[in-house]
């Protein structure tokens, strides 16, 4: 069964080249790979030898629709036209609800007859019975990825994308665990928590005060960084990372040879503190994640929220067992999606250090990298809430 975290259906028409009317019309998940259509054609025509080339294709129907493959001279990146002698048209977009057939046969062809006669009489195919076989083969839209259910992962959240890459039993186990421990629908962050998360940025702003002279390179001087490190109780490199993040998130600016804090950098509201905490981890609306490539980072956030590990440095090794199945070589893991020669889940591992480094900027005084309760709460929100969310 092919599933998606935000399921939508498209209408797929398959016609022989030269025919005015389609031979088959399906309603299918818009992001399903072409192999699902190929298998559906094999099942509804009874021709197991047809569409063999496309039965292994990972190209999506949405991509096929955008490129208009399947014409007489068009090819979907293979050696012969898609479905030899066929043209495929993909149109429309409508939401899929839980329990809908993943592949629904809308039209079977006016003259479709079996290859044998029962007592000398040809019997038309019953579409209802044929649909039963399609349901057995492809299944239904599952509960966990239905975006309109309040008790499942929020649509557009990293957790929903993660669930779409797990087999059903693992998705149910994950959701059950999160629900049992109160992590699926976390309470809003309070002002005390956001203040604690952004205290280091506030300390930087206090050190700048009404403005300080620029260094020779236009930035803050090495002496300033050393003093800030002493104030924070962090190492020099960690204080430098905080300064770099403050520039990146526009908390400081230059004016007439001096460096000043911006209005946002003064953290004068609960909203600005929350925004800065989210920005520091790199997960704000201005720094969107990239869909299924965030799997490793989502697992890390869930582990932190769940109380696993005492330090951020512990997280990669603690997640090694959970990530190893997602690093399977191409073609060996039934739930992996691939880009080139590397799985998207493997690519997600590369993003893990960035997320952990961002969280480290929210560490407590004298305890860089130690996971605090507010850090766990923020990680919980970042994992289960839609990417554009208010933590209040």
Short mmCIF file of C-alpha atoms in Angstrom, two decimals, residues 122-329:
data_model
loop_
_atom_site.label_atom_id
_atom_site.label_comp_id
_atom_site.label_asym_id
_atom_site.label_seq_id
_atom_site.Cartn_x
_atom_site.Cartn_y
_atom_site.Cartn_z
CA UNK A 122 -19.40 -14.21 -22.35
CA UNK A 123 -20.03 -12.56 -18.98
CA UNK A 124 -19.22 -8.89 -18.34
CA UNK A 125 -16.91 -8.12 -15.46
CA UNK A 126 -18.61 -6.97 -12.25
CA UNK A 127 -16.73 -3.77 -11.25
CA UNK A 128 -17.67 -4.29 -7.60
CA UNK A 129 -15.90 -7.63 -7.48
CA UNK A 130 -12.93 -6.21 -9.33
CA UNK A 131 -12.77 -3.37 -6.82
CA UNK A 132 -12.62 -5.93 -4.03
CA UNK A 133 -9.40 -7.31 -5.51
CA UNK A 134 -7.96 -3.81 -5.83
CA UNK A 135 -8.73 -3.16 -2.16
CA UNK A 136 -7.02 -6.40 -1.17
CA UNK A 137 -3.97 -5.44 -3.24
CA UNK A 138 -3.67 -1.73 -2.31
CA UNK A 139 -5.71 -1.28 0.87
CA UNK A 140 -7.27 1.90 2.26
CA UNK A 141 -6.17 5.32 3.46
CA UNK A 142 -4.86 4.55 6.97
CA UNK A 143 -5.94 6.29 10.15
CA UNK A 144 -2.58 7.61 11.28
CA UNK A 145 -1.96 9.75 8.22
CA UNK A 146 -5.47 11.14 7.94
CA UNK A 147 -5.00 14.92 8.31
CA UNK A 148 -8.49 15.65 9.68
CA UNK A 149 -8.39 13.45 12.76
CA UNK A 150 -7.65 15.37 15.96
CA UNK A 151 -6.13 12.35 17.73
CA UNK A 152 -3.36 11.71 15.20
CA UNK A 153 -0.23 13.64 14.16
CA UNK A 154 -1.02 17.17 13.04
CA UNK A 155 -0.95 17.61 9.26
CA UNK A 156 2.16 19.37 8.07
CA UNK A 157 4.12 18.32 11.16
CA UNK A 158 7.46 16.47 11.15
CA UNK A 159 5.76 13.65 13.08
CA UNK A 160 3.17 13.17 10.32
CA UNK A 161 5.98 12.89 7.76
CA UNK A 162 7.81 10.39 9.97
CA UNK A 163 4.65 8.28 10.36
CA UNK A 164 4.32 8.14 6.58
CA UNK A 165 7.69 6.31 6.43
CA UNK A 166 6.87 3.66 9.04
CA UNK A 167 4.97 0.39 8.57
CA UNK A 168 1.52 0.33 10.20
CA UNK A 169 2.50 -1.56 13.35
CA UNK A 170 5.39 0.83 14.05
CA UNK A 171 3.22 3.89 13.41
CA UNK A 172 0.61 2.64 15.87
CA UNK A 173 3.28 1.84 18.47
CA UNK A 174 4.85 5.30 18.13
CA UNK A 175 1.53 7.13 18.35
CA UNK A 176 0.44 5.01 21.33
CA UNK A 177 3.66 5.75 23.18
CA UNK A 178 3.45 9.48 22.54
CA UNK A 179 -0.20 9.57 23.60
CA UNK A 180 0.49 7.58 26.76
CA UNK A 181 3.27 9.95 27.83
CA UNK A 182 1.39 13.14 26.97
CA UNK A 183 3.68 14.03 24.07
CA UNK A 184 1.24 13.85 21.17
CA UNK A 185 -0.59 17.05 22.17
CA UNK A 186 1.77 19.05 24.42
CA UNK A 187 0.53 21.98 26.49
CA UNK A 188 1.62 25.44 25.28
CA UNK A 189 5.00 26.78 26.39
CA UNK A 190 4.79 29.43 29.09
CA UNK A 191 6.68 32.72 29.42
CA UNK A 192 9.06 31.30 32.04
CA UNK A 193 10.13 28.51 29.67
CA UNK A 194 10.76 30.79 26.70
CA UNK A 195 12.71 33.18 28.93
CA UNK A 196 14.89 30.32 30.16
CA UNK A 197 15.45 29.08 26.60
CA UNK A 198 16.63 32.45 25.32
CA UNK A 199 18.62 33.68 28.33
CA UNK A 200 21.93 33.35 26.42
CA UNK A 201 20.67 35.60 23.62
CA UNK A 202 19.45 38.03 26.28
CA UNK A 203 22.91 37.96 27.89
CA UNK A 204 24.45 38.80 24.53
CA UNK A 205 22.06 41.72 24.15
CA UNK A 206 22.91 42.97 27.64
CA UNK A 207 26.63 42.77 26.86
CA UNK A 208 26.13 44.90 23.75
CA UNK A 209 24.00 47.35 25.72
CA UNK A 210 23.58 50.67 23.93
CA UNK A 211 26.13 49.66 21.31
CA UNK A 212 29.84 48.82 21.05
CA UNK A 213 32.49 49.63 18.43
CA UNK A 214 32.96 47.21 15.54
CA UNK A 215 36.09 45.14 15.30
CA UNK A 216 38.52 45.44 12.40
CA UNK A 217 36.50 42.90 10.40
CA UNK A 218 33.21 44.66 11.11
CA UNK A 219 32.15 42.13 13.73
CA UNK A 220 32.48 41.75 17.47
CA UNK A 221 36.02 41.54 18.76
CA UNK A 222 37.73 38.45 20.11
CA UNK A 223 37.93 40.14 23.49
CA UNK A 224 34.17 40.62 23.53
CA UNK A 225 33.66 36.93 22.71
CA UNK A 226 35.96 35.91 25.56
CA UNK A 227 34.06 38.10 28.01
CA UNK A 228 30.74 36.72 26.76
CA UNK A 229 32.03 33.16 27.19
CA UNK A 230 32.85 33.97 30.81
CA UNK A 231 29.36 35.42 31.35
CA UNK A 232 27.72 32.35 29.81
CA UNK A 233 30.01 29.84 31.45
CA UNK A 234 30.52 28.30 27.99
CA UNK A 235 33.64 27.66 25.93
CA UNK A 236 34.87 30.32 23.52
CA UNK A 237 33.71 28.37 20.45
CA UNK A 238 30.21 28.02 21.88
CA UNK A 239 30.00 31.75 22.60
CA UNK A 240 31.14 32.35 19.01
CA UNK A 241 28.36 30.08 17.74
CA UNK A 242 25.84 32.14 19.72
CA UNK A 243 27.14 35.35 18.13
CA UNK A 244 26.98 33.80 14.66
CA UNK A 245 23.36 32.76 15.29
CA UNK A 246 22.50 36.28 16.49
CA UNK A 247 23.81 37.73 13.22
CA UNK A 248 22.03 35.05 11.20
CA UNK A 249 18.69 35.74 12.86
CA UNK A 250 19.10 39.52 12.65
CA UNK A 251 19.35 40.20 16.34
CA UNK A 252 22.20 42.68 15.76
CA UNK A 253 23.01 45.35 13.18
CA UNK A 254 25.80 47.77 12.28
CA UNK A 255 25.35 51.53 12.34
CA UNK A 256 28.10 54.14 11.90
CA UNK A 257 30.92 51.92 13.06
CA UNK A 258 29.00 50.47 16.00
CA UNK A 259 27.12 47.24 16.62
CA UNK A 260 23.63 47.56 18.08
CA UNK A 261 20.88 45.11 19.00
CA UNK A 262 17.78 45.18 16.84
CA UNK A 263 14.30 45.55 18.31
CA UNK A 264 13.84 41.80 17.88
CA UNK A 265 17.19 41.14 19.53
CA UNK A 266 16.08 42.96 22.67
CA UNK A 267 13.64 40.10 23.39
CA UNK A 268 11.08 42.57 24.65
CA UNK A 269 8.09 40.26 24.21
CA UNK A 270 7.14 36.66 24.82
CA UNK A 271 6.47 36.29 21.10
CA UNK A 272 9.99 37.39 20.13
CA UNK A 273 11.51 34.99 22.66
CA UNK A 274 9.54 32.09 21.23
CA UNK A 275 10.49 33.05 17.66
CA UNK A 276 14.16 33.26 18.54
CA UNK A 277 14.10 29.89 20.30
CA UNK A 278 12.52 28.28 17.23
CA UNK A 279 14.84 30.11 14.83
CA UNK A 280 17.88 28.96 16.81
CA UNK A 281 17.00 25.35 16.04
CA UNK A 282 16.48 26.26 12.39
CA UNK A 283 12.87 25.13 12.19
CA UNK A 284 10.91 28.34 11.76
CA UNK A 285 8.75 29.29 8.80
CA UNK A 286 11.78 31.22 7.51
CA UNK A 287 13.89 28.07 7.64
CA UNK A 288 11.50 25.28 6.53
CA UNK A 289 12.42 21.64 6.70
CA UNK A 290 12.44 19.48 3.61
CA UNK A 291 9.68 16.92 4.06
CA UNK A 292 10.83 13.32 4.40
CA UNK A 293 14.51 14.30 4.61
CA UNK A 294 13.97 15.39 8.23
CA UNK A 295 13.34 11.88 9.57
CA UNK A 296 16.51 11.66 11.66
CA UNK A 297 15.97 15.12 13.14
CA UNK A 298 12.37 14.27 14.02
CA UNK A 299 13.50 11.12 15.84
CA UNK A 300 16.06 13.18 17.74
CA UNK A 301 13.45 15.74 18.81
CA UNK A 302 11.09 12.98 19.93
CA UNK A 303 13.88 11.29 21.89
CA UNK A 304 14.76 14.55 23.64
CA UNK A 305 11.09 15.24 24.41
CA UNK A 306 10.74 11.71 25.77
CA UNK A 307 13.51 12.26 28.33
CA UNK A 308 16.18 10.19 26.58
CA UNK A 309 19.78 11.28 27.19
CA UNK A 310 21.19 13.89 29.54
CA UNK A 311 23.33 15.72 26.99
CA UNK A 312 22.74 16.57 23.34
CA UNK A 313 26.00 14.82 22.49
CA UNK A 314 24.44 11.53 23.65
CA UNK A 315 21.55 11.65 21.18
CA UNK A 316 23.26 10.37 17.96
CA UNK A 317 24.53 7.20 19.63
CA UNK A 318 21.22 6.61 21.39
CA UNK A 319 19.43 6.91 18.05
CA UNK A 320 21.82 4.63 16.16
CA UNK A 321 19.55 1.60 16.53
CA UNK A 322 16.45 3.53 15.44
CA UNK A 323 18.22 5.05 12.43
CA UNK A 324 19.97 1.91 11.20
CA UNK A 325 16.91 0.38 9.45
CA UNK A 326 16.45 3.68 7.61
CA UNK A 327 20.01 3.50 6.29
CA UNK A 328 19.35 0.29 4.37
CA UNK A 329 20.93 0.16 0.89
#
